[in-house]
Amino acid sequence: MKQEGLRNQTILRYNVAGVLMNAVLSLTKLILGLTIHSRSVVLDALNGFSDTVSSLLSMFSVLFSSRGCDREHPFGYGRLEYITSLLSALLILALSLHAVVSAVRELIHRSAAVPEYNLAIVLLMLVSLAVKLIYGFLARRTGKRIHSVALMISGTESLGDSVVSAAILASIAVYRLTGLNFEPWLSILISLFLMKTCCDLIRVCVSKLLGTKTSPEFCTNIKKMIVQEPEVLNVFNLVIHNYGEELVVGSVDIEVDETMTAVETTKLVRRIMRNSSLKGVRLSSVGVYGSSLRDPEAARMWDSILPVIRSRPECIRAYAFCYDAGEHAVSFDVVVEPSIRNKERVIQSLRSELEALFPGTGFYIQTALDV
């Protein structure tokens, strides 16, 4: 909880700085842009105002998400950060699209106003370039460190704004040297750049809301931590859900010797849950499967079943083998290739082959997740 509070404070500090920076720069750009009849400067000002709204939305999401869990939202409000970031990206995308349409109309009707560049606008764009670069790099670096999508988006927007400022300065230099007015073309290029950036940000936010696959390195570290327990024979079915960057909930299945007592199993599960929380995952459940491979008959049967499973390319691996000699029943889980849609057909085919290989034995096979 202390780390979460520090994270929220860091995000709020950056957002307050972003609001003040963008508000002052954007208001100044808007006034000067209208004064000198520069569409690109006015567009830059509008983009800055949208960044201000983005920072305000991010502040709102952090304050609201810090409320924690309640009856209607048992996993809290952490994903609200992705929603507000998505709204911010959509707002910038709409403004950029409008700017492209306006600039194209000016080119068609040859109605673009000739800007009246002066020293004040040059100094303003230089200051804007320096401030945006510094804030952008710091915000992105901090966002990656504390795992804040909203802060990384804010830093990316600021770096994009610095490119816009540099382009406007280049346009001013070209106009002063050659007298050519690149305002409409510059507006289109700036808008297209911002639209591309927004599309990337929208994709990230939507992916986060839909639920993306956890990084293989993170899952591997969790599995390694669990399998280090001497009683654990195997780890599988690790499923992780992201409910915000500060709340990761998951479940996992483990395989242990079937001779373990309930008390021993309970102690093991509690250790796994405690150690997983230190790694940043709150395990909601730990499924326990008893292994009967110490039985020579069960071991021989499993050694005969494994080659059949491995001969099928659609079957990645198998877990949790259990043999009930009294019932003449075998059960285990199989991970099926994710690209195969009809996994039940694969399981049915495997079951039929094994029943033919072991007449009189029932096979209970389930598909396992591999995320």
mmCIF file of C-alpha atoms in Angstrom:
data_model
loop_
_atom_site.group_PDB
_atom_site.id
_atom_site.type_symbol
_atom_site.label_atom_id
_atom_site.label_comp_id
_atom_site.label_asym_id
_atom_site.label_seq_id
_atom_site.Cartn_x
_atom_site.Cartn_y
_atom_site.Cartn_z
ATOM 1 C CA MET A 1 0.000 0.000 0.000
ATOM 2 C CA LYS A 2 2.896 2.350 0.768
ATOM 3 C CA GLN A 3 4.447 1.740 -2.670
ATOM 4 C CA GLU A 4 1.065 2.336 -4.331
ATOM 5 C CA GLY A 5 0.749 5.660 -2.477
ATOM 6 C CA LEU A 6 4.213 6.739 -3.626
ATOM 7 C CA ARG A 7 3.336 5.730 -7.197
ATOM 8 C CA ASN A 8 0.143 7.812 -7.154
ATOM 9 C CA GLN A 9 1.995 10.784 -5.685
ATOM 10 C CA THR A 10 4.596 10.576 -8.443
ATOM 11 C CA ILE A 11 1.928 10.456 -11.154
ATOM 12 C CA LEU A 12 0.080 13.391 -9.596
ATOM 13 C CA ARG A 13 3.261 15.506 -9.395
ATOM 14 C CA TYR A 14 4.012 14.925 -13.059
ATOM 15 C CA ASN A 15 0.416 15.636 -14.038
ATOM 16 C CA VAL A 16 0.334 18.911 -12.092
ATOM 17 C CA ALA A 17 3.594 19.944 -13.766
ATOM 18 C CA GLY A 18 2.158 18.913 -17.149
ATOM 19 C CA VAL A 19 -1.039 20.891 -16.622
ATOM 20 C CA LEU A 20 0.840 24.074 -15.668
ATOM 21 C CA MET A 21 3.376 23.678 -18.481
ATOM 22 C CA ASN A 22 0.822 22.980 -21.212
ATOM 23 C CA ALA A 23 -1.647 25.611 -20.022
ATOM 24 C CA VAL A 24 0.935 28.437 -20.039
ATOM 25 C CA LEU A 25 2.577 27.395 -23.320
ATOM 26 C CA SER A 26 -0.698 26.689 -25.117
ATOM 27 C CA LEU A 27 -2.334 29.966 -24.119
ATOM 28 C CA THR A 28 0.742 31.905 -25.250
ATOM 29 C CA LYS A 29 0.907 29.979 -28.542
ATOM 30 C CA LEU A 30 -2.780 30.502 -29.197
ATOM 31 C CA ILE A 31 -2.516 34.273 -28.710
ATOM 32 C CA LEU A 32 0.627 34.637 -30.823
ATOM 33 C CA GLY A 33 -0.620 32.150 -33.435
ATOM 34 C CA LEU A 34 -3.832 34.102 -33.974
ATOM 35 C CA THR A 35 -1.865 37.364 -34.018
ATOM 36 C CA ILE A 36 0.554 36.273 -36.743
ATOM 37 C CA HIS A 37 -2.063 34.179 -38.672
ATOM 38 C CA SER A 38 -0.148 30.893 -38.253
ATOM 39 C CA ARG A 39 -2.372 27.805 -38.453
ATOM 40 C CA SER A 40 0.458 25.479 -37.408
ATOM 41 C CA VAL A 41 1.104 27.465 -34.219
ATOM 42 C CA VAL A 42 -2.618 27.540 -33.417
ATOM 43 C CA LEU A 43 -2.777 23.786 -34.056
ATOM 44 C CA ASP A 44 0.177 23.303 -31.731
ATOM 45 C CA ALA A 45 -1.673 25.350 -29.111
ATOM 46 C CA LEU A 46 -4.817 23.232 -29.468
ATOM 47 C CA ASN A 47 -2.707 20.101 -29.134
ATOM 48 C CA GLY A 48 -1.245 21.551 -25.955
ATOM 49 C CA PHE A 49 -4.724 22.184 -24.584
ATOM 50 C CA SER A 50 -5.611 18.571 -25.331
ATOM 51 C CA ASP A 51 -2.495 17.531 -23.378
ATOM 52 C CA THR A 52 -3.791 19.625 -20.493
ATOM 53 C CA VAL A 53 -7.091 17.757 -20.630
ATOM 54 C CA SER A 54 -5.128 14.478 -20.805
ATOM 55 C CA SER A 55 -3.215 15.354 -17.642
ATOM 56 C CA LEU A 56 -6.410 16.345 -15.862
ATOM 57 C CA LEU A 57 -8.050 13.055 -16.866
ATOM 58 C CA SER A 58 -5.012 11.165 -15.637
ATOM 59 C CA MET A 59 -5.133 13.016 -12.306
ATOM 60 C CA PHE A 60 -8.814 12.162 -12.015
ATOM 61 C CA SER A 61 -8.164 8.490 -12.724
ATOM 62 C CA VAL A 62 -5.354 8.264 -10.151
ATOM 63 C CA LEU A 63 -7.454 9.945 -7.462
ATOM 64 C CA PHE A 64 -10.474 7.795 -8.288
ATOM 65 C CA SER A 65 -8.569 4.522 -8.594
ATOM 66 C CA SER A 66 -6.966 5.056 -5.175
ATOM 67 C CA ARG A 67 -10.379 4.430 -3.625
ATOM 68 C CA GLY A 68 -9.575 0.727 -3.602
ATOM 69 C CA CYS A 69 -12.055 -2.138 -3.761
ATOM 70 C CA ASP A 70 -15.760 -2.028 -3.013
ATOM 71 C CA ARG A 71 -18.765 -4.333 -3.327
ATOM 72 C CA GLU A 72 -19.425 -3.517 -7.008
ATOM 73 C CA HIS A 73 -15.735 -3.507 -7.987
ATOM 74 C CA PRO A 74 -13.928 -6.179 -5.938
ATOM 75 C CA PHE A 75 -10.699 -5.640 -7.880
ATOM 76 C CA GLY A 76 -10.687 -1.862 -7.496
ATOM 77 C CA TYR A 77 -10.570 0.908 -10.083
ATOM 78 C CA GLY A 78 -7.045 0.428 -11.449
ATOM 79 C CA ARG A 79 -8.209 -0.025 -15.061
ATOM 80 C CA LEU A 80 -9.764 3.440 -14.989
ATOM 81 C CA GLU A 81 -6.294 4.726 -15.842
ATOM 82 C CA TYR A 82 -6.510 2.943 -19.206
ATOM 83 C CA ILE A 83 -9.992 4.357 -19.904
ATOM 84 C CA THR A 84 -8.977 7.968 -19.280
ATOM 85 C CA SER A 85 -5.834 7.487 -21.360
ATOM 86 C CA LEU A 86 -7.987 6.094 -24.174
ATOM 87 C CA LEU A 87 -10.313 9.120 -24.008
ATOM 88 C CA SER A 88 -7.319 11.436 -24.151
ATOM 89 C CA ALA A 89 -5.918 9.691 -27.224
ATOM 90 C CA LEU A 90 -9.306 9.816 -28.965
ATOM 91 C CA LEU A 91 -9.563 13.553 -28.252
ATOM 92 C CA ILE A 92 -6.168 14.260 -29.820
ATOM 93 C CA LEU A 93 -7.051 12.034 -32.787
ATOM 94 C CA ALA A 94 -10.250 14.025 -33.419
ATOM 95 C CA LEU A 95 -8.395 17.362 -33.259
ATOM 96 C CA SER A 96 -5.699 16.097 -35.617
ATOM 97 C CA LEU A 97 -8.262 14.839 -38.131
ATOM 98 C CA HIS A 98 -10.042 18.201 -38.081
ATOM 99 C CA ALA A 99 -6.737 19.985 -38.696
ATOM 100 C CA VAL A 100 -5.974 17.790 -41.725
ATOM 101 C CA VAL A 101 -9.385 18.513 -43.262
ATOM 102 C CA SER A 102 -8.972 22.269 -42.714
ATOM 103 C CA ALA A 103 -5.471 22.324 -44.219
ATOM 104 C CA VAL A 104 -6.562 20.342 -47.288
ATOM 105 C CA ARG A 105 -9.415 22.789 -47.856
ATOM 106 C CA GLU A 106 -6.962 25.699 -47.738
ATOM 107 C CA LEU A 107 -4.724 24.007 -50.314
ATOM 108 C CA ILE A 108 -7.669 23.315 -52.615
ATOM 109 C CA HIS A 109 -9.086 26.829 -52.406
ATOM 110 C CA ARG A 110 -5.641 28.495 -52.135
ATOM 111 C CA SER A 111 -6.877 30.438 -49.124
ATOM 112 C CA ALA A 112 -4.005 29.845 -46.734
ATOM 113 C CA ALA A 113 -3.108 32.982 -44.797
ATOM 114 C CA VAL A 114 0.512 34.171 -44.996
ATOM 115 C CA PRO A 115 1.980 34.074 -41.486
ATOM 116 C CA GLU A 116 3.729 37.103 -39.990
ATOM 117 C CA TYR A 117 6.567 35.449 -38.111
ATOM 118 C CA ASN A 118 8.464 37.537 -35.545
ATOM 119 C CA LEU A 119 11.131 37.137 -32.848
ATOM 120 C CA ALA A 120 8.561 36.456 -30.134
ATOM 121 C CA ILE A 121 7.208 33.343 -31.852
ATOM 122 C CA VAL A 122 10.750 32.046 -32.495
ATOM 123 C CA LEU A 123 11.696 32.426 -28.821
ATOM 124 C CA LEU A 124 8.413 30.822 -27.742
ATOM 125 C CA MET A 125 8.947 27.770 -29.953
ATOM 126 C CA LEU A 126 12.543 27.400 -28.706
ATOM 127 C CA VAL A 127 11.351 27.461 -25.102
ATOM 128 C CA SER A 128 8.560 25.026 -25.948
ATOM 129 C CA LEU A 129 11.009 22.664 -27.662
ATOM 130 C CA ALA A 130 13.357 22.578 -24.659
ATOM 131 C CA VAL A 131 10.621 22.227 -22.013
ATOM 132 C CA LYS A 132 8.723 19.523 -23.915
ATOM 133 C CA LEU A 133 11.870 17.462 -24.484
ATOM 134 C CA ILE A 134 12.865 17.566 -20.812
ATOM 135 C CA TYR A 135 9.373 16.757 -19.553
ATOM 136 C CA GLY A 136 8.834 14.056 -22.167
ATOM 137 C CA PHE A 137 12.009 12.128 -21.382
ATOM 138 C CA LEU A 138 11.491 12.379 -17.625
ATOM 139 C CA ALA A 139 7.803 11.367 -17.807
ATOM 140 C CA ARG A 140 8.438 8.363 -20.061
ATOM 141 C CA ARG A 141 11.368 7.147 -17.967
ATOM 142 C CA THR A 142 9.401 7.500 -14.736
ATOM 143 C CA GLY A 143 6.292 5.930 -16.304
ATOM 144 C CA LYS A 144 8.282 2.834 -17.295
ATOM 145 C CA ARG A 145 9.837 2.632 -13.845
ATOM 146 C CA ILE A 146 6.527 2.759 -11.953
ATOM 147 C CA HIS A 147 4.493 0.951 -14.665
ATOM 148 C CA SER A 148 2.114 3.845 -15.420
ATOM 149 C CA VAL A 149 0.583 3.737 -18.905
ATOM 150 C CA ALA A 150 -0.941 7.198 -18.428
ATOM 151 C CA LEU A 151 2.412 8.739 -17.530
ATOM 152 C CA MET A 152 4.141 7.047 -20.466
ATOM 153 C CA ILE A 153 1.411 8.407 -22.737
ATOM 154 C CA SER A 154 1.926 11.887 -21.300
ATOM 155 C CA GLY A 155 5.663 11.643 -21.956
ATOM 156 C CA THR A 156 5.105 10.376 -25.493
ATOM 157 C CA GLU A 157 2.724 13.258 -26.197
ATOM 158 C CA SER A 158 5.285 15.738 -24.904
ATOM 159 C CA LEU A 159 8.030 14.297 -27.115
ATOM 160 C CA GLY A 160 5.634 14.470 -30.061
ATOM 161 C CA ASP A 161 4.998 18.128 -29.225
ATOM 162 C CA SER A 162 8.743 18.793 -29.301
ATOM 163 C CA VAL A 163 8.869 17.417 -32.846
ATOM 164 C CA VAL A 164 6.032 19.785 -33.771
ATOM 165 C CA SER A 165 7.914 22.736 -32.270
ATOM 166 C CA ALA A 166 11.055 21.780 -34.209
ATOM 167 C CA ALA A 167 9.044 21.500 -37.443
ATOM 168 C CA ILE A 168 7.515 24.951 -36.917
ATOM 169 C CA LEU A 169 10.969 26.429 -36.300
ATOM 170 C CA ALA A 170 12.196 24.805 -39.526
ATOM 171 C CA SER A 171 9.189 26.222 -41.386
ATOM 172 C CA ILE A 172 9.954 29.691 -40.048
ATOM 173 C CA ALA A 173 13.570 29.385 -41.192
ATOM 174 C CA VAL A 174 12.515 28.275 -44.684
ATOM 175 C CA TYR A 175 10.001 31.138 -44.941
ATOM 176 C CA ARG A 176 12.602 33.694 -43.890
ATOM 177 C CA LEU A 177 15.160 32.372 -46.387
ATOM 178 C CA THR A 178 12.933 31.633 -49.393
ATOM 179 C CA GLY A 179 9.557 33.275 -48.749
ATOM 180 C CA LEU A 180 7.776 29.938 -49.301
ATOM 181 C CA ASN A 181 4.719 29.342 -47.097
ATOM 182 C CA PHE A 182 4.593 25.734 -45.901
ATOM 183 C CA GLU A 183 1.888 26.336 -43.276
ATOM 184 C CA PRO A 184 -0.843 24.076 -44.775
ATOM 185 C CA TRP A 185 1.606 21.286 -45.559
ATOM 186 C CA LEU A 186 3.186 21.578 -42.137
ATOM 187 C CA SER A 187 -0.246 21.392 -40.510
ATOM 188 C CA ILE A 188 -0.999 18.188 -42.411
ATOM 189 C CA LEU A 189 2.337 16.601 -41.482
ATOM 190 C CA ILE A 190 1.956 17.554 -37.831
ATOM 191 C CA SER A 191 -1.575 16.199 -37.746
ATOM 192 C CA LEU A 192 -0.626 12.921 -39.440
ATOM 193 C CA PHE A 193 2.235 12.469 -36.970
ATOM 194 C CA LEU A 194 -0.106 13.028 -34.048
ATOM 195 C CA MET A 195 -2.731 10.706 -35.535
ATOM 196 C CA LYS A 196 -0.173 7.920 -35.863
ATOM 197 C CA THR A 197 0.919 8.441 -32.250
ATOM 198 C CA CYS A 198 -2.697 8.412 -31.067
ATOM 199 C CA CYS A 199 -3.465 5.186 -32.922
ATOM 200 C CA ASP A 200 -0.514 3.509 -31.199
ATOM 201 C CA LEU A 201 -1.700 4.758 -27.803
ATOM 202 C CA ILE A 202 -5.278 3.625 -28.481
ATOM 203 C CA ARG A 203 -4.014 0.165 -29.393
ATOM 204 C CA VAL A 204 -2.093 -0.060 -26.101
ATOM 205 C CA CYS A 205 -5.068 1.074 -24.014
ATOM 206 C CA VAL A 206 -7.547 -1.233 -25.751
ATOM 207 C CA SER A 207 -5.151 -4.162 -25.374
ATOM 208 C CA LYS A 208 -4.818 -3.433 -21.654
ATOM 209 C CA LEU A 209 -8.595 -3.260 -21.235
ATOM 210 C CA LEU A 210 -9.177 -6.473 -23.182
ATOM 211 C CA GLY A 211 -6.451 -8.262 -21.266
ATOM 212 C CA THR A 212 -3.070 -8.903 -22.813
ATOM 213 C CA LYS A 213 -0.829 -11.894 -22.377
ATOM 214 C CA THR A 214 1.585 -11.475 -19.500
ATOM 215 C CA SER A 215 5.236 -11.293 -20.474
ATOM 216 C CA PRO A 216 6.899 -14.744 -20.646
ATOM 217 C CA GLU A 217 9.733 -13.532 -18.408
ATOM 218 C CA PHE A 218 7.308 -12.543 -15.648
ATOM 219 C CA CYS A 219 5.466 -15.884 -15.803
ATOM 220 C CA THR A 220 8.745 -17.793 -15.842
ATOM 221 C CA ASN A 221 9.926 -16.007 -12.707
ATOM 222 C CA ILE A 222 6.692 -16.852 -10.889
ATOM 223 C CA LYS A 223 6.892 -20.510 -11.938
ATOM 224 C CA LYS A 224 10.547 -20.752 -10.911
ATOM 225 C CA MET A 225 9.705 -19.311 -7.520
ATOM 226 C CA ILE A 226 6.919 -21.866 -6.999
ATOM 227 C CA VAL A 227 8.854 -24.906 -8.235
ATOM 228 C CA GLN A 228 11.669 -24.104 -5.803
ATOM 229 C CA GLU A 229 9.399 -25.417 -3.055
ATOM 230 C CA PRO A 230 10.701 -28.966 -2.404
ATOM 231 C CA GLU A 231 7.182 -30.450 -2.286
ATOM 232 C CA VAL A 232 6.201 -29.080 -5.719
ATOM 233 C CA LEU A 233 6.734 -31.555 -8.560
ATOM 234 C CA ASN A 234 5.270 -29.431 -11.353
ATOM 235 C CA VAL A 235 3.684 -26.022 -12.009
ATOM 236 C CA PHE A 236 1.063 -25.367 -14.693
ATOM 237 C CA ASN A 237 -2.081 -23.411 -15.569
ATOM 238 C CA LEU A 238 -0.646 -20.094 -14.388
ATOM 239 C CA VAL A 239 -3.249 -17.453 -15.287
ATOM 240 C CA ILE A 240 -2.645 -13.769 -14.548
ATOM 241 C CA HIS A 241 -5.157 -10.897 -14.807
ATOM 242 C CA ASN A 242 -4.157 -7.239 -14.763
ATOM 243 C CA TYR A 243 -6.601 -4.950 -12.908
ATOM 244 C CA GLY A 244 -4.330 -1.912 -13.077
ATOM 245 C CA GLU A 245 -0.575 -1.639 -12.833
ATOM 246 C CA GLU A 246 -0.703 -2.058 -9.053
ATOM 247 C CA LEU A 247 -3.085 -5.037 -8.842
ATOM 248 C CA VAL A 248 -2.219 -8.300 -10.566
ATOM 249 C CA VAL A 249 -4.450 -11.244 -9.662
ATOM 250 C CA GLY A 250 -3.817 -14.820 -10.708
ATOM 251 C CA SER A 251 -4.261 -18.527 -10.112
ATOM 252 C CA VAL A 252 -1.998 -21.516 -10.543
ATOM 253 C CA ASP A 253 -2.064 -25.303 -10.312
ATOM 254 C CA ILE A 254 0.676 -27.388 -8.755
ATOM 255 C CA GLU A 255 1.460 -31.079 -8.657
ATOM 256 C CA VAL A 256 2.529 -32.726 -5.397
ATOM 257 C CA ASP A 257 2.941 -36.251 -4.115
ATOM 258 C CA GLU A 258 -0.424 -37.823 -3.362
ATOM 259 C CA THR A 259 0.790 -38.882 0.096
ATOM 260 C CA MET A 260 0.917 -35.281 1.372
ATOM 261 C CA THR A 261 -1.513 -34.565 4.201
ATOM 262 C CA ALA A 262 -4.066 -31.762 4.148
ATOM 263 C CA VAL A 263 -2.090 -29.833 6.772
ATOM 264 C CA GLU A 264 1.131 -30.096 4.758
ATOM 265 C CA THR A 265 -0.677 -29.017 1.592
ATOM 266 C CA THR A 266 -2.239 -26.018 3.347
ATOM 267 C CA LYS A 267 1.141 -24.830 4.625
ATOM 268 C CA LEU A 268 2.624 -25.199 1.144
ATOM 269 C CA VAL A 269 -0.223 -23.236 -0.499
ATOM 270 C CA ARG A 270 0.127 -20.418 2.026
ATOM 271 C CA ARG A 271 3.869 -20.181 1.403
ATOM 272 C CA ILE A 272 3.294 -20.019 -2.345
ATOM 273 C CA MET A 273 0.673 -17.284 -1.955
ATOM 274 C CA ARG A 274 2.911 -15.260 0.356
ATOM 275 C CA ASN A 275 5.968 -15.543 -1.894
ATOM 276 C CA SER A 276 3.904 -14.721 -5.013
ATOM 277 C CA SER A 277 2.636 -11.526 -3.395
ATOM 278 C CA LEU A 278 6.253 -10.459 -2.901
ATOM 279 C CA LYS A 279 6.705 -10.933 -6.666
ATOM 280 C CA GLY A 280 3.704 -8.694 -7.379
ATOM 281 C CA VAL A 281 1.000 -11.340 -7.971
ATOM 282 C CA ARG A 282 -1.948 -11.874 -5.657
ATOM 283 C CA LEU A 283 -2.887 -15.531 -6.151
ATOM 284 C CA SER A 284 -6.619 -15.999 -5.620
ATOM 285 C CA SER A 285 -6.308 -19.782 -5.704
ATOM 286 C CA VAL A 286 -3.725 -22.555 -5.867
ATOM 287 C CA GLY A 287 -5.054 -25.809 -7.306
ATOM 288 C CA VAL A 288 -3.374 -28.940 -5.971
ATOM 289 C CA TYR A 289 -3.066 -32.187 -7.949
ATOM 290 C CA GLY A 290 -1.790 -35.372 -6.364
ATOM 291 C CA SER A 291 0.784 -37.347 -8.359
ATOM 292 C CA SER A 292 0.674 -41.146 -8.238
ATOM 293 C CA LEU A 293 3.912 -41.731 -10.167
ATOM 294 C CA ARG A 294 5.564 -43.429 -7.201
ATOM 295 C CA ASP A 295 3.340 -46.400 -7.974
ATOM 296 C CA PRO A 296 5.335 -48.574 -10.447
ATOM 297 C CA GLU A 297 2.209 -49.531 -12.391
ATOM 298 C CA ALA A 298 1.159 -45.869 -12.712
ATOM 299 C CA ALA A 299 4.673 -44.860 -13.745
ATOM 300 C CA ARG A 300 4.795 -47.528 -16.480
ATOM 301 C CA MET A 301 1.402 -46.431 -17.792
ATOM 302 C CA TRP A 302 2.459 -42.765 -17.892
ATOM 303 C CA ASP A 303 5.656 -43.717 -19.703
ATOM 304 C CA SER A 304 3.474 -45.405 -22.337
ATOM 305 C CA ILE A 305 1.036 -42.483 -22.605
ATOM 306 C CA LEU A 306 3.635 -39.722 -23.003
ATOM 307 C CA PRO A 307 4.943 -40.914 -26.426
ATOM 308 C CA VAL A 308 1.371 -40.908 -27.748
ATOM 309 C CA ILE A 309 0.869 -37.317 -26.588
ATOM 310 C CA ARG A 310 4.248 -36.195 -27.933
ATOM 311 C CA SER A 311 3.517 -37.737 -31.332
ATOM 312 C CA ARG A 312 0.718 -35.213 -31.790
ATOM 313 C CA PRO A 313 2.056 -31.757 -32.791
ATOM 314 C CA GLU A 314 -1.168 -30.113 -31.614
ATOM 315 C CA CYS A 315 -0.475 -31.279 -28.034
ATOM 316 C CA ILE A 316 2.203 -29.123 -26.429
ATOM 317 C CA ARG A 317 2.553 -30.904 -23.076
ATOM 318 C CA ALA A 318 0.659 -32.839 -20.411
ATOM 319 C CA TYR A 319 0.375 -32.470 -16.640
ATOM 320 C CA ALA A 320 -1.171 -33.828 -13.456
ATOM 321 C CA PHE A 321 -1.247 -37.545 -14.224
ATOM 322 C CA CYS A 322 -3.351 -39.582 -11.833
ATOM 323 C CA TYR A 323 -4.085 -43.330 -11.988
ATOM 324 C CA ASP A 324 -6.873 -44.959 -9.971
ATOM 325 C CA ALA A 325 -6.201 -48.698 -10.061
ATOM 326 C CA GLY A 326 -9.481 -49.539 -8.321
ATOM 327 C CA GLU A 327 -11.588 -47.646 -10.863
ATOM 328 C CA HIS A 328 -9.260 -48.378 -13.808
ATOM 329 C CA ALA A 329 -9.296 -44.655 -14.559
ATOM 330 C CA VAL A 330 -6.605 -42.250 -15.742
ATOM 331 C CA SER A 331 -6.831 -38.460 -15.637
ATOM 332 C CA PHE A 332 -4.459 -35.709 -16.776
ATOM 333 C CA ASP A 333 -4.430 -32.268 -18.409
ATOM 334 C CA VAL A 334 -3.129 -31.440 -21.878
ATOM 335 C CA VAL A 335 -2.051 -28.073 -23.279
ATOM 336 C CA VAL A 336 -3.370 -27.828 -26.850
ATOM 337 C CA GLU A 337 -1.862 -25.502 -29.447
ATOM 338 C CA PRO A 338 -3.677 -22.119 -28.899
ATOM 339 C CA SER A 339 -4.282 -21.608 -32.639
ATOM 340 C CA ILE A 340 -6.483 -24.734 -32.801
ATOM 341 C CA ARG A 341 -10.116 -23.722 -32.346
ATOM 342 C CA ASN A 342 -11.750 -27.119 -31.907
ATOM 343 C CA LYS A 343 -9.690 -28.340 -28.975
ATOM 344 C CA GLU A 344 -12.370 -30.802 -27.902
ATOM 345 C CA ARG A 345 -11.897 -32.737 -31.155
ATOM 346 C CA VAL A 346 -8.173 -33.055 -30.388
ATOM 347 C CA ILE A 347 -8.925 -34.344 -26.886
ATOM 348 C CA GLN A 348 -11.532 -36.800 -28.171
ATOM 349 C CA SER A 349 -9.097 -38.190 -30.763
ATOM 350 C CA LEU A 350 -6.390 -38.572 -28.117
ATOM 351 C CA ARG A 351 -8.822 -40.243 -25.749
ATOM 352 C CA SER A 352 -9.895 -42.746 -28.423
ATOM 353 C CA GLU A 353 -6.303 -43.667 -29.227
ATOM 354 C CA LEU A 354 -5.426 -44.211 -25.567
ATOM 355 C CA GLU A 355 -8.563 -46.258 -24.872
ATOM 356 C CA ALA A 356 -7.620 -48.515 -27.775
ATOM 357 C CA LEU A 357 -4.103 -48.817 -26.367
ATOM 358 C CA PHE A 358 -5.362 -49.581 -22.830
ATOM 359 C CA PRO A 359 -8.639 -51.539 -23.160
ATOM 360 C CA GLY A 360 -10.910 -51.325 -20.118
ATOM 361 C CA THR A 361 -9.313 -48.108 -18.818
ATOM 362 C CA GLY A 362 -11.266 -44.850 -18.723
ATOM 363 C CA PHE A 363 -9.456 -41.658 -19.683
ATOM 364 C CA TYR A 364 -10.511 -38.266 -18.315
ATOM 365 C CA ILE A 365 -8.551 -35.589 -20.167
ATOM 366 C CA GLN A 366 -8.964 -31.834 -19.772
ATOM 367 C CA THR A 367 -7.453 -28.984 -21.759
ATOM 368 C CA ALA A 368 -5.110 -26.787 -19.766
ATOM 369 C CA LEU A 369 -4.276 -23.115 -20.282
ATOM 370 C CA ASP A 370 -0.818 -22.010 -21.331
ATOM 371 C CA VAL A 371 -0.790 -18.245 -20.765
#
